[in-house]
Amino acid sequence: MRTICLYFEIHQIIHLKRYRFFDIGTDHYYYDDYANETGMNEVAERSYIPALSTLIEMVKNSGGAFKVALSISGVALEQLEIHAPAVIDLLHQLNDTGCCEFLCEPYSHGLSSLANEDCFREEVLRQRDKMKQMFGKEPKVFRNSRLIYSDEIGGLVASMGFKGMLTEGAKHVLGWKSPHYVYHCNQAPSLKLLLRDFKLSDDIGLRFSNSEWPEYPLFADKYINWIDALPQEEQVINIFMELSALGMAQPLSSNILEFLKALPECAKSKGITFSTPTEIVSKLKSVSQLDVPYPMSWVDEERDTSSWLGNILQREAFNKLYSVAERVHLCDDRRIKQDWDYLQASNNFRFMTTKNTGIWLNRGIYDSPYDAFTNYMNILGDFIKRVDSLYPVDVDNEELNSLLTTIKNQGEEIAELQKEEYEYTIFSYNGKHEIKLLRQCMYKVMGAKSDRTAYKPYGRRQKIGIYCTKAQKIEIELEFKFYRNVFYEELSTFMDAFIQAQKIFPEDAPVGDYDEFNERDMKIAFMATGIERRSRAAMIEESEAGNEKTKTTGS
């Protein structure tokens, strides 16, 4: 049965402010907050809110037959959380329908897949965790920034556990082949590829409201008829575009949302369904591997990376940025990490393009590609100075590589420990105080909702066993060892305070010199004031008084 895979991307440009050469070293804030806020509010009101509301309505009206996929860059999520929380609410509502799949993409919407494997892997995994945290499911399918793909990138994506990836159905790659099949990566057959039908996608995203287009006006039944007329064996129709196309590129006055609403019913009449990417890669087999030795994308007629790396200005800025990638990877400064995400965004390099594509490019505050290059390089100069202040350039490569290797090995070891299964582990203690302390350490490490049922090993005293991972075992042992030492130190102090409070010493015992009191002596003195003093004589008197009272009451 033929199926449509409808996917929308959400990304928002982070606008850089005008930054002069003389600002380097004095101004470390690079962003135009007003442009970012107004830009996000505009696209939210004109596109995201009405488009997402329409998608939710389509799912409900179709009884769950309509399905859609979305991906959101990490920097876009940051801006939405700050400036347009209503969009986040709608995304959650769409997720709650069970008919929307959220895909993973690079956090920065940048080009790290073309420059640095470690940076690419780090931001992809960070975004995957972010999506799982927000929507409750770990993404199984990946889409790279601008659908950039190559054999090497596919192999790297597969190594991170993804089952599928979206990319462009570029003519120079497919040749005589059709994008309406499932393919697979030639370096990792387990990674299935869904290829965008650029004609059907651009009919909606680029040409829908163009009155000079021969197919204008486009209606839903006509569009579905085109799909239905395709060869019967071509079963997967991938329609991918930016969500902002609905409302921004194609204004709401063009009735773009009414067109979208009519698609499910028209498709149903032709026996055509809607599916999510994971459903397709799970159900359909690949027909062939796809050989892509050089990166391709969904941008411009060439469908390559020349929009970002096509001239010497772009390549100089790109290489300069990623020259500090390893040092940024070492850094734990929150501001530098955030600036790194924003400066990687692909649009920063797109503004520097000198290509004549025939399509107008909005460069924002920049008058020309050279203006965009100069402003970006000024900002990059200040950013690199900040990175060098943390990890100076005179740190040789051998020392830096040693640090990176150590960090990588630690990360792999932690990840391996976290994957381990639960094992029965025995812990030793000594006395009733230690077992209480040991149980409390187990509670701290394993969490309130974990199964911490302790079992007494047969025939072994002062030992208990629980089911935990090796990582948890190590953590429990470290916690118990630390707090046991602290406990006995405090117990020793309490014992001295108890002796002082109860005066368990002879009357002629020597008195200490108060001028020589240390911190521990002061602690003992304060602790002693909180201990109630008891004496044998007082206990005997209380006992006799109690007996006398009992006799009186009985008589």
Coordinates of C-alpha atoms in Angstrom, one line a residue:
M1 CA 0.0 0.0 0.0
R2 CA 1.3 3.4 -0.9
T3 CA 2.1 5.8 2.0
I4 CA 3.0 9.4 2.5
C5 CA 5.8 10.4 4.9
L6 CA 5.1 14.0 5.8
Y7 CA 7.9 15.7 7.8
F8 CA 8.5 19.3 9.0
E9 CA 11.6 20.9 10.4
I10 CA 11.6 23.7 13.0
H11 CA 14.7 25.9 13.3
Q12 CA 15.1 29.5 14.2
I13 CA 18.1 31.7 13.2
I14 CA 20.0 33.3 16.1
H15 CA 20.7 36.9 14.9
L16 CA 24.2 38.2 15.5
K17 CA 24.5 41.9 16.3
R18 CA 26.7 44.4 14.6
Y19 CA 30.2 43.7 16.1
R20 CA 33.2 46.0 15.3
F21 CA 36.9 45.1 15.3
F22 CA 37.4 47.4 18.4
D23 CA 34.8 45.4 20.3
I24 CA 37.1 42.4 20.4
G25 CA 38.3 41.7 23.9
T26 CA 35.8 44.1 25.5
D27 CA 32.3 42.9 24.5
H28 CA 31.6 39.1 24.9
Y29 CA 27.9 39.3 24.0
Y30 CA 27.3 38.8 20.3
Y31 CA 23.5 38.7 19.8
D32 CA 20.7 41.0 18.7
D33 CA 18.1 40.2 21.4
Y34 CA 15.5 42.4 19.9
A35 CA 15.8 40.8 16.4
N36 CA 15.7 37.3 18.0
E37 CA 12.6 38.1 20.1
T38 CA 10.6 39.8 17.3
G39 CA 11.7 37.2 14.8
M40 CA 10.6 34.3 16.9
N41 CA 7.3 36.0 17.9
E42 CA 6.5 36.7 14.2
V43 CA 7.2 33.2 13.0
A44 CA 5.3 31.7 16.0
E45 CA 2.2 33.8 15.3
R46 CA 2.2 33.6 11.5
S47 CA 3.3 30.0 11.1
Y48 CA 4.1 27.7 14.1
I49 CA 0.9 28.2 16.1
P50 CA -1.6 28.0 13.3
A51 CA 0.3 25.2 11.5
L52 CA 0.6 23.1 14.6
S53 CA -3.0 23.7 15.6
T54 CA -3.9 22.5 12.1
L55 CA -1.8 19.3 12.4
I56 CA -3.5 18.5 15.7
E57 CA -6.9 19.1 14.2
M58 CA -6.0 16.8 11.2
V59 CA -5.1 14.0 13.5
K60 CA -8.3 14.3 15.5
N61 CA -10.5 14.6 12.4
S62 CA -8.9 11.6 10.7
G63 CA -9.3 9.4 13.8
G64 CA -5.5 8.9 14.0
A65 CA -5.1 8.0 10.4
F66 CA -3.1 11.1 9.6
K67 CA 0.5 11.0 10.9
V68 CA 3.4 13.4 10.8
A69 CA 7.0 13.8 11.8
L70 CA 8.8 16.8 13.2
S71 CA 12.4 17.7 14.2
I72 CA 13.5 20.7 16.2
S73 CA 17.0 22.1 16.6
G74 CA 18.3 22.6 20.1
V75 CA 18.8 26.3 19.6
A76 CA 15.2 26.7 18.3
L77 CA 14.0 24.9 21.5
E78 CA 15.9 27.4 23.6
Q79 CA 14.3 30.4 21.7
L80 CA 10.8 28.8 21.9
E81 CA 11.1 28.3 25.6
I82 CA 12.0 31.9 26.1
H83 CA 9.9 33.8 23.6
A84 CA 7.1 31.4 22.5
P85 CA 6.1 28.9 25.2
A86 CA 2.7 28.5 23.5
V87 CA 4.5 26.6 20.6
I88 CA 6.0 24.2 23.2
D89 CA 2.5 23.6 24.5
L90 CA 1.2 22.8 21.1
L91 CA 4.1 20.4 20.4
H92 CA 3.2 18.5 23.6
Q93 CA -0.4 18.4 22.5
L94 CA 0.6 17.0 19.1
N95 CA 2.9 14.5 20.9
D96 CA 0.0 13.4 23.1
T97 CA -2.0 12.3 20.0
G98 CA 0.4 9.5 19.5
C99 CA 0.4 10.3 15.7
C100 CA 3.6 12.5 15.7
E101 CA 7.1 11.2 15.6
F102 CA 9.9 13.5 16.8
L103 CA 13.2 13.0 15.0
C104 CA 16.7 13.9 16.2
E105 CA 19.1 16.4 14.5
P106 CA 22.3 18.3 15.5
Y107 CA 21.7 20.6 18.5
S108 CA 23.2 23.7 16.8
H109 CA 21.7 23.1 13.3
G110 CA 25.4 23.4 12.3
L111 CA 27.9 21.8 9.9
S112 CA 29.9 19.8 12.4
S113 CA 29.2 16.6 10.4
L114 CA 31.5 18.0 7.8
A115 CA 34.3 19.1 10.2
N116 CA 34.7 17.2 13.4
E117 CA 33.4 13.8 14.3
D118 CA 33.6 14.3 18.1
C119 CA 31.7 17.6 18.0
F120 CA 29.0 16.1 15.7
R121 CA 28.6 13.0 17.9
E122 CA 28.4 15.1 21.1
E123 CA 25.7 17.5 19.9
V124 CA 23.6 14.8 18.3
L125 CA 23.6 12.7 21.5
R126 CA 22.8 15.9 23.5
Q127 CA 19.8 16.7 21.3
R128 CA 18.6 13.1 21.5
D129 CA 18.6 13.3 25.2
K130 CA 16.8 16.6 25.1
M131 CA 14.0 15.2 22.8
K132 CA 13.6 12.2 25.1
Q133 CA 13.4 14.4 28.1
M134 CA 10.7 16.7 26.5
F135 CA 8.6 14.2 24.6
G136 CA 9.2 10.9 26.5
K137 CA 10.6 8.9 23.6
E138 CA 14.1 8.5 22.3
P139 CA 14.3 9.3 18.6
K140 CA 15.1 6.4 16.3
V141 CA 15.4 8.3 13.1
F142 CA 17.9 11.2 12.4
R143 CA 17.9 14.1 10.0
N144 CA 21.1 16.2 9.6
S145 CA 21.2 20.0 9.2
R146 CA 19.8 20.8 5.7
L147 CA 19.5 17.0 5.1
I148 CA 23.3 16.9 4.6
Y149 CA 24.3 13.3 3.9
S150 CA 27.3 11.2 2.7
D151 CA 28.4 7.6 3.1
E152 CA 30.8 8.6 5.9
I153 CA 28.1 10.6 7.8
G154 CA 25.7 7.7 7.4
G155 CA 28.1 5.3 9.0
L156 CA 28.7 7.7 11.9
V157 CA 24.9 8.1 12.4
A158 CA 24.4 4.3 12.4
S159 CA 27.1 4.0 15.1
M160 CA 25.0 6.1 17.4
G161 CA 22.2 3.6 17.2
F162 CA 19.8 5.3 14.8
K163 CA 17.7 3.0 12.6
G164 CA 16.9 5.5 9.8
M165 CA 17.9 8.8 8.3
L166 CA 16.3 11.4 6.1
T167 CA 18.1 12.9 3.2
E168 CA 17.6 14.5 -0.3
G169 CA 16.6 12.6 -3.4
A170 CA 19.2 14.4 -5.4
K171 CA 19.2 13.6 -9.2
H172 CA 23.0 13.5 -9.4
V173 CA 23.1 10.8 -6.8
L174 CA 20.0 8.8 -7.8
G175 CA 20.5 8.9 -11.6
W176 CA 17.7 6.7 -13.0
K177 CA 16.6 5.5 -9.6
S178 CA 13.4 6.8 -7.9
P179 CA 13.2 8.4 -4.4
H180 CA 10.0 6.5 -3.7
Y181 CA 11.8 3.4 -2.3
V182 CA 13.7 2.7 0.9
Y183 CA 17.5 2.5 0.5
H184 CA 20.3 1.9 2.9
C185 CA 23.8 3.3 3.8
N186 CA 26.6 1.5 2.0
Q187 CA 28.8 1.6 5.1
A188 CA 26.0 0.5 7.5
P189 CA 23.2 -1.6 5.9
S190 CA 21.2 -1.3 9.2
L191 CA 20.7 2.4 8.5
K192 CA 17.8 2.8 6.2
L193 CA 17.4 6.0 4.1
L194 CA 14.3 7.9 3.2
L195 CA 14.8 10.2 0.2
R196 CA 12.9 13.5 -0.2
D197 CA 10.8 14.0 -3.3
F198 CA 12.0 17.5 -4.0
K199 CA 9.4 18.2 -6.7
L200 CA 6.3 17.3 -4.6
S201 CA 7.9 18.9 -1.5
D202 CA 8.7 22.2 -3.3
D203 CA 5.3 22.3 -4.9
I204 CA 4.0 23.0 -1.4
G205 CA 6.9 24.7 0.2
L206 CA 8.0 27.0 -2.6
R207 CA 5.5 27.2 -5.4
F208 CA 2.1 26.9 -3.8
S209 CA 1.1 30.6 -3.8
N210 CA 3.0 31.6 -7.0
S211 CA 0.4 32.7 -9.4
E212 CA 2.8 32.4 -12.3
W213 CA 3.3 28.7 -11.7
P214 CA 1.5 26.7 -14.4
E215 CA -0.1 24.4 -11.8
Y216 CA -1.5 27.4 -9.8
P217 CA -3.9 27.1 -8.0
L218 CA -3.1 23.7 -6.5
F219 CA -5.8 21.8 -4.8
A220 CA -5.5 18.7 -2.6
D221 CA -7.3 16.3 -4.9
K222 CA -5.1 17.3 -7.8
Y223 CA -2.0 16.9 -5.6
I224 CA -3.1 13.4 -4.5
N225 CA -3.9 12.5 -8.1
W226 CA -0.2 13.2 -9.0
I227 CA 0.9 10.8 -6.2
D228 CA -1.7 8.2 -7.2
A229 CA -0.5 8.3 -10.9
L230 CA 3.1 7.2 -9.9
P231 CA 4.1 3.6 -10.8
Q232 CA 2.4 1.1 -8.6
E233 CA 5.6 -0.3 -7.2
E234 CA 6.7 3.1 -5.9
Q235 CA 5.3 2.8 -2.4
V236 CA 7.0 5.6 -0.3
I237 CA 6.4 9.3 -1.0
N238 CA 8.6 11.5 1.2
I239 CA 7.5 15.1 1.5
F240 CA 9.9 17.1 3.6
M241 CA 9.9 20.9 4.2
E242 CA 10.4 23.6 6.9
L243 CA 7.3 24.2 9.1
S244 CA 7.7 27.9 8.5
A245 CA 6.7 27.3 4.9
L246 CA 3.2 27.1 6.2
G247 CA 2.5 30.8 6.9
M248 CA 5.8 32.5 6.1
A249 CA 7.0 31.3 2.6
Q250 CA 3.3 30.5 1.8
P251 CA 1.1 33.1 3.5
L252 CA -2.0 31.9 5.3
S253 CA -4.0 34.1 2.9
S254 CA -3.1 31.6 0.2
N255 CA -5.2 28.9 1.9
I256 CA -2.2 26.7 2.5
L257 CA -3.7 25.3 5.7
E258 CA -7.0 24.5 4.0
F259 CA -5.1 22.6 1.3
L260 CA -3.2 20.7 4.0
K261 CA -6.5 19.8 5.9
A262 CA -8.0 18.3 2.7
L263 CA -5.0 16.0 2.1
P264 CA -6.0 13.1 4.5
E265 CA -9.5 12.7 3.0
C266 CA -8.3 12.9 -0.6
A267 CA -5.5 10.4 0.2
K268 CA -8.0 8.0 1.8
S269 CA -10.2 8.0 -1.2
K270 CA -7.2 6.7 -3.3
G271 CA -6.2 4.1 -0.7
I272 CA -3.1 6.1 0.3
T273 CA -2.0 6.2 4.0
F274 CA 0.2 8.4 6.1
S275 CA 3.2 6.9 8.0
T276 CA 5.9 8.1 10.3
P277 CA 9.6 7.5 9.4
T278 CA 10.1 4.8 12.1
E279 CA 7.0 2.9 10.8
I280 CA 8.4 2.9 7.3
V281 CA 12.0 1.8 8.2
S282 CA 10.5 -0.9 10.5
K283 CA 8.1 -2.4 7.9
L284 CA 9.8 -2.0 4.5
K285 CA 12.9 -3.6 3.3
S286 CA 15.7 -1.7 1.5
V287 CA 15.8 -2.2 -2.3
S288 CA 19.5 -1.1 -2.7
Q289 CA 22.4 0.7 -1.1
L290 CA 22.9 4.4 -1.9
D291 CA 26.4 5.5 -2.8
V292 CA 27.1 9.1 -1.8
P293 CA 30.9 9.6 -1.7
Y294 CA 30.5 13.4 -1.4
P295 CA 28.0 15.3 0.8
M296 CA 24.7 16.3 -0.6
S297 CA 21.9 18.5 0.8
W298 CA 18.4 19.8 0.0
V299 CA 19.6 23.4 -0.8
D300 CA 19.9 25.0 -4.2
E301 CA 19.9 23.4 -7.6
E302 CA 23.3 21.7 -7.0
R303 CA 22.0 19.9 -3.9
D304 CA 25.5 20.0 -2.3
T305 CA 27.3 22.0 0.4
S306 CA 28.4 24.9 -1.8
S307 CA 25.8 27.2 -0.2
W308 CA 27.9 27.2 3.0
L309 CA 31.4 26.3 1.8
G310 CA 31.4 27.4 -1.8
N311 CA 33.8 30.3 -1.6
I312 CA 37.1 31.2 0.1
L313 CA 35.3 33.5 2.7
Q314 CA 33.1 30.7 3.9
R315 CA 35.9 28.1 4.0
E316 CA 38.1 30.5 6.0
A317 CA 35.4 31.2 8.6
F318 CA 34.5 27.5 8.8
N319 CA 38.1 26.3 9.3
K320 CA 38.8 29.1 11.8
L321 CA 35.7 28.1 13.8
Y322 CA 36.5 24.4 14.0
S323 CA 40.2 25.0 14.7
V324 CA 39.2 25.4 18.4
A325 CA 36.8 22.5 18.4
E326 CA 38.9 20.3 20.6
R327 CA 39.6 23.1 23.1
V328 CA 35.9 23.9 23.3
H329 CA 35.2 20.2 23.8
L330 CA 37.5 20.3 26.9
C331 CA 35.7 23.4 28.3
D332 CA 33.0 23.3 30.9
D333 CA 32.2 27.1 30.7
R334 CA 28.4 27.4 30.1
R335 CA 28.6 30.7 28.2
I336 CA 31.4 29.4 25.8
K337 CA 29.4 26.2 25.2
Q338 CA 26.3 28.2 24.3
D339 CA 28.2 30.6 22.1
W340 CA 29.8 27.6 20.3
D341 CA 26.3 26.2 19.6
Y342 CA 25.1 29.6 18.2
L343 CA 28.2 30.3 16.1
Q344 CA 28.1 26.8 14.4
A345 CA 24.6 27.5 13.0
S346 CA 24.7 27.0 9.2
N347 CA 23.0 30.3 8.4
N348 CA 26.1 32.2 9.6
F349 CA 28.0 30.7 6.6
R350 CA 25.0 30.9 4.2
F351 CA 25.0 34.7 4.6
M352 CA 28.5 34.7 3.1
T353 CA 27.5 33.0 -0.1
T354 CA 28.3 34.6 -3.4
K355 CA 26.3 32.2 -5.5
N356 CA 23.7 33.6 -7.9
T357 CA 20.8 31.1 -7.3
G358 CA 18.0 33.3 -8.8
I359 CA 16.3 33.2 -5.4
W360 CA 16.5 36.2 -3.1
L361 CA 18.4 35.6 0.1
N362 CA 17.6 37.7 3.2
R363 CA 20.9 38.5 4.7
G364 CA 19.4 40.4 7.7
I365 CA 21.7 43.2 8.9
Y366 CA 24.4 42.5 6.2
D367 CA 24.8 44.5 3.0
S368 CA 26.9 41.9 1.2
P369 CA 28.7 38.5 1.7
Y370 CA 31.8 40.4 2.7
D371 CA 30.0 42.4 5.3
A372 CA 28.6 39.1 6.8
F373 CA 32.2 37.6 6.7
T374 CA 33.7 40.7 8.4
N375 CA 31.1 40.8 11.2
Y376 CA 31.3 37.0 11.8
M377 CA 35.2 37.0 11.9
N378 CA 35.2 39.9 14.4
I379 CA 32.9 37.9 16.7
L380 CA 34.9 34.7 16.1
G381 CA 38.1 36.6 17.0
D382 CA 36.8 37.5 20.4
F383 CA 35.4 34.0 20.9
I384 CA 38.7 32.3 20.1
K385 CA 40.5 34.7 22.5
R386 CA 38.2 33.6 25.3
V387 CA 38.8 29.9 24.5
D388 CA 42.6 30.5 24.4
S389 CA 42.4 32.2 27.8
L390 CA 41.2 28.8 29.2
Y391 CA 43.3 26.5 27.1
P392 CA 46.3 28.6 25.8
V393 CA 47.6 27.9 22.3
D394 CA 51.0 27.1 23.7
V395 CA 49.6 23.8 25.1
D396 CA 51.1 21.4 22.6
N397 CA 49.0 19.0 20.6
E398 CA 50.4 16.0 22.5
E399 CA 49.3 17.3 25.9
L400 CA 45.9 18.3 24.5
N401 CA 45.4 14.9 22.8
S402 CA 46.3 13.2 26.1
L403 CA 43.6 15.2 27.9
L404 CA 41.1 14.4 25.2
T405 CA 41.9 10.7 25.2
T406 CA 41.5 10.7 29.0
I407 CA 38.1 12.4 28.8
K408 CA 37.0 10.0 26.0
N409 CA 38.1 6.9 27.9
Q410 CA 36.3 8.1 31.0
G411 CA 33.1 8.7 29.0
E412 CA 33.2 5.3 27.4
E413 CA 33.9 3.6 30.7
I414 CA 30.9 5.4 32.4
A415 CA 28.7 4.6 29.4
E416 CA 29.7 0.9 29.6
L417 CA 29.1 0.8 33.3
Q418 CA 25.6 2.3 32.8
K419 CA 24.7 -0.4 30.3
E420 CA 25.5 -3.2 32.7
E421 CA 22.8 -5.5 34.0
Y422 CA 21.8 -5.8 37.6
E423 CA 23.9 -8.4 39.6
Y424 CA 23.6 -9.8 43.1
T425 CA 26.2 -7.9 45.2
I426 CA 27.1 -8.5 48.8
F427 CA 28.2 -5.7 51.1
S428 CA 29.8 -6.1 54.6
Y429 CA 29.1 -4.0 57.7
N430 CA 30.0 -4.1 61.4
G431 CA 27.2 -3.6 63.9
K432 CA 23.8 -2.1 64.0
H433 CA 24.9 1.5 63.3
E434 CA 26.9 0.5 60.1
I435 CA 24.0 -1.5 58.6
K436 CA 21.7 1.5 59.0
L437 CA 24.3 3.7 57.4
L438 CA 24.9 1.2 54.6
R439 CA 21.1 1.0 53.8
Q440 CA 21.0 4.8 53.7
C441 CA 23.9 4.9 51.2
M442 CA 22.0 2.4 49.0
Y443 CA 18.9 4.6 49.2
K444 CA 21.0 7.6 48.1
V445 CA 22.7 5.9 45.2
M446 CA 19.8 3.9 43.8
G447 CA 17.0 6.3 44.3
A448 CA 13.7 6.4 46.1
K449 CA 11.8 4.4 43.5
S450 CA 14.3 1.6 43.0
D451 CA 14.1 -1.9 44.3
R452 CA 16.4 -2.0 47.3
T453 CA 15.3 -5.2 48.8
A454 CA 18.2 -6.6 50.9
Y455 CA 18.8 -10.3 51.3
K456 CA 20.9 -11.9 54.1
P457 CA 23.4 -14.3 52.5
Y458 CA 22.9 -17.8 54.0
G459 CA 25.3 -18.6 56.8
R460 CA 27.1 -15.3 56.6
R461 CA 26.8 -12.7 59.5
Q462 CA 27.0 -8.9 59.1
K463 CA 26.6 -9.0 55.3
I464 CA 23.6 -8.1 53.1
G465 CA 23.1 -8.5 49.4
I466 CA 21.1 -6.4 46.9
Y467 CA 20.7 -6.4 43.1
C468 CA 22.6 -3.4 41.5
T469 CA 24.8 -2.6 38.6
K470 CA 28.6 -2.5 38.9
A471 CA 28.5 1.3 38.6
Q472 CA 26.0 1.5 41.5
K473 CA 28.2 -1.0 43.5
I474 CA 31.2 1.3 43.2
E475 CA 29.2 4.3 44.1
I476 CA 27.7 2.6 47.2
E477 CA 31.1 1.4 48.4
L478 CA 32.6 4.9 48.0
E479 CA 29.7 6.5 49.8
F480 CA 29.6 4.0 52.6
K481 CA 33.4 4.2 53.2
F482 CA 33.3 8.0 53.3
Y483 CA 30.3 8.3 55.6
R484 CA 31.5 5.5 57.9
N485 CA 34.8 7.4 58.5
V486 CA 32.8 10.6 59.1
F487 CA 30.5 8.7 61.5
Y488 CA 33.3 7.3 63.6
E489 CA 35.0 10.7 63.8
E490 CA 31.7 12.3 65.0
L491 CA 31.2 9.4 67.3
S492 CA 34.5 10.0 68.9
T493 CA 33.7 13.6 69.4
F494 CA 30.3 12.7 70.8
M495 CA 31.9 10.3 73.3
D496 CA 34.1 13.0 74.7
A497 CA 31.2 15.4 74.9
F498 CA 29.1 12.7 76.7
I499 CA 31.9 12.2 79.2
Q500 CA 32.1 15.9 79.8
A501 CA 28.3 16.3 80.2
Q502 CA 28.0 13.4 82.5
K503 CA 31.2 14.3 84.4
I504 CA 32.6 10.8 84.2
F505 CA 35.9 11.7 85.7
P506 CA 37.3 12.2 89.3
E507 CA 36.8 15.4 91.1
D508 CA 40.5 16.1 91.3
A509 CA 41.0 15.6 87.5
P510 CA 43.2 18.4 86.1
V511 CA 41.3 21.3 84.3
G512 CA 42.4 22.1 80.8
D513 CA 43.7 25.5 79.7
Y514 CA 40.9 27.4 77.9
D515 CA 43.5 29.5 76.0
E516 CA 44.6 26.4 74.2
F517 CA 41.1 25.3 73.1
N518 CA 41.1 24.1 69.4
E519 CA 38.1 23.7 67.1
R520 CA 37.4 20.2 68.3
D521 CA 37.4 21.2 71.9
M522 CA 34.9 24.0 71.1
K523 CA 32.7 21.5 69.3
I524 CA 32.8 19.1 72.3
A525 CA 31.8 21.9 74.6
F526 CA 28.8 23.0 72.5
M527 CA 27.8 19.4 72.0
A528 CA 27.9 18.7 75.8
T529 CA 25.5 21.6 76.5
G530 CA 22.8 19.7 74.5
I531 CA 23.2 16.4 76.4
E532 CA 21.0 15.9 79.5
R533 CA 23.1 15.1 82.5
R534 CA 22.2 11.9 84.4
S535 CA 23.6 10.5 87.7
R536 CA 23.1 7.3 89.6
A537 CA 21.9 9.1 92.8
A538 CA 19.3 11.0 90.8
M539 CA 18.1 7.8 89.2
I540 CA 17.8 6.1 92.6
E541 CA 15.8 9.0 94.0
E542 CA 13.4 8.9 90.9
S543 CA 13.0 5.2 91.4
E544 CA 12.2 5.5 95.1
A545 CA 9.8 8.4 94.5
G546 CA 8.0 6.3 91.8
N547 CA 7.7 3.3 94.1
E548 CA 6.3 5.5 96.9
K549 CA 3.7 7.0 94.5
T550 CA 2.6 3.5 93.4
K551 CA 2.1 2.5 97.1
T552 CA 0.0 5.6 97.8
T553 CA -2.1 5.1 94.7
G554 CA -2.7 1.4 95.6
S555 CA -3.8 2.1 99.2

